[in-house]
Amino acid sequence: MDIYKTRCGAESRIINRRCPIDRSGVEDDYSNNGFAIFRNALSHLDINGININELSESKDIYTNYEEDKKTIRSLLGVHSKVRIANSVPCNILSMVRRVLGSEFYIHQSRINVKNRMVGGGWTPHSDFETWHYDDGMENMRAITVMIALDNNTISNGCLNVMKGSHKYYFSDKESLHAGHDANFTDQKSGVVDKASCKDLAALCGNDFESVELAAGDAIIFDCNLLHKSSENKSSNRRRNLFFVLNSVENRLLAPFSGGEERPQQMAHR
Ligand code: 6CS
Ligand code: FE
């Protein structure tokens, strides 16, 4: 049964989350906030070994571009080249395992690049809404590990999160689907509109807050946490490395959209 129906009906809706956040019941702050920050997770030496242009030339990696069709926005499916075991410390992976209450596998791995002056932003959304609809991820049992490869500041478009928003689910109204690649670049479906962001802020008692990180810091966040980020109009590049870890008990079904599966690099099966 689809308990998180979305992109149907004339109006969007906000409903309560129906599944537990933390199966261990011990990570109180994480359960309440929907995210946790770990400083100095990755060394600068390891960061320096990551070369965006070299990665984009690999045939296994899927490159998504800015609307200008030439500036790299995301590299998808990077985990064959940037190994999780070399990039994410054990204490973070143990916490993910504890919260999920099971072993996990990599649902998606990517590097988001926001080049100086030209890098675009991300509209407010919960990742789960897309993974549910486009990829058939049934339940909210995935956690994103994001590692800053450059300093993330307000001026270069750092992540903004709404504490506690993972306890609610934004179900979007019916919309025309722009196609997987175009919707990845600039999400059109599943975007949480201004009024719904306000409603969610009232429900959570929190507004968006900026998450500034130094290169090497990590944040883990719930797949249903509302987040957004602005474009990079500064002279400092912003790159972040992501591993989305889904519970092995939550393997992908057929997309709830009823449409085609997305490429493997967007959703590993
Ligand atoms: O489509 C996706 O899977 C992705 N889209 C967005 C806007 N955020 C996260 C996720 O990787
Ligand atoms: Fe996202």
mmCIF file of N, CA, C and O and ligand atoms in Angstrom, residues 108 110 122 125 127 130-131 184 187 262, ligand 1:
data_model
loop_
_atom_site.group_PDB
_atom_site.id
_atom_site.type_symbol
_atom_site.label_atom_id
_atom_site.label_comp_id
_atom_site.label_asym_id
_atom_site.label_seq_id
_atom_site.Cartn_x
_atom_site.Cartn_y
_atom_site.Cartn_z
ATOM 1 N N GLN A 108 22.087 6.062 -3.462
ATOM 2 C CA GLN A 108 22.556 7.084 -4.410
ATOM 3 C C GLN A 108 23.853 7.668 -3.856
ATOM 4 O O GLN A 108 23.973 7.854 -2.651
ATOM 5 N N ARG A 110 26.655 10.878 -4.792
ATOM 6 C CA ARG A 110 26.834 11.982 -5.736
ATOM 7 C C ARG A 110 27.731 13.069 -5.171
ATOM 8 O O ARG A 110 27.972 13.117 -3.960
ATOM 9 N N TRP A 122 18.862 24.933 -4.833
ATOM 10 C CA TRP A 122 17.884 23.846 -4.794
ATOM 11 C C TRP A 122 16.634 24.383 -4.092
ATOM 12 O O TRP A 122 16.734 24.979 -3.012
ATOM 13 N N HIS A 125 12.553 21.069 -0.617
ATOM 14 C CA HIS A 125 12.022 19.736 -0.898
ATOM 15 C C HIS A 125 12.458 18.749 0.175
ATOM 16 O O HIS A 125 13.389 19.022 0.926
ATOM 17 N N ASP A 127 13.881 14.877 0.108
ATOM 18 C CA ASP A 127 14.392 13.911 -0.876
ATOM 19 C C ASP A 127 13.471 12.694 -0.966
ATOM 20 O O ASP A 127 13.269 12.132 -2.044
ATOM 21 N N THR A 130 10.734 12.484 -3.616
ATOM 22 C CA THR A 130 11.189 12.075 -4.950
ATOM 23 C C THR A 130 11.535 10.590 -4.982
ATOM 24 O O THR A 130 11.159 9.870 -5.909
ATOM 25 N N TRP A 131 12.252 10.133 -3.961
ATOM 26 C CA TRP A 131 12.681 8.725 -3.973
ATOM 27 C C TRP A 131 11.485 7.787 -3.880
ATOM 28 O O TRP A 131 11.501 6.678 -4.417
ATOM 29 N N PHE A 184 15.963 16.685 -12.007
ATOM 30 C CA PHE A 184 17.106 16.620 -11.086
ATOM 31 C C PHE A 184 17.803 17.978 -11.031
ATOM 32 O O PHE A 184 18.152 18.475 -9.969
ATOM 33 N N GLN A 187 14.403 21.034 -9.636
ATOM 34 C CA GLN A 187 13.203 20.300 -9.282
ATOM 35 C C GLN A 187 11.942 21.139 -9.517
ATOM 36 O O GLN A 187 11.837 22.261 -9.037
ATOM 37 N N ARG A 262 14.365 5.266 -12.812
ATOM 38 C CA ARG A 262 15.414 6.230 -13.143
ATOM 39 C C ARG A 262 16.725 5.480 -13.381
ATOM 40 O O ARG A 262 16.873 4.324 -13.014
HETATM 41 O O1 6CS B 1 16.248 13.402 -7.497
HETATM 42 C C1 6CS B 1 17.006 13.115 -6.595
HETATM 43 O O2 6CS B 1 17.254 11.969 -6.269
HETATM 44 C C2 6CS B 1 17.667 14.249 -5.869
HETATM 45 N N1 6CS B 1 17.038 15.457 -6.046
HETATM 46 C C3 6CS B 1 17.132 16.407 -5.202
HETATM 47 C C4 6CS B 1 16.561 17.730 -5.519
HETATM 48 N N2 6CS B 1 17.717 16.248 -4.018
HETATM 49 C C5 6CS B 1 18.308 15.031 -3.626
HETATM 50 C C6 6CS B 1 18.266 13.923 -4.576
HETATM 51 O O3 6CS B 1 19.546 13.489 -4.804
#
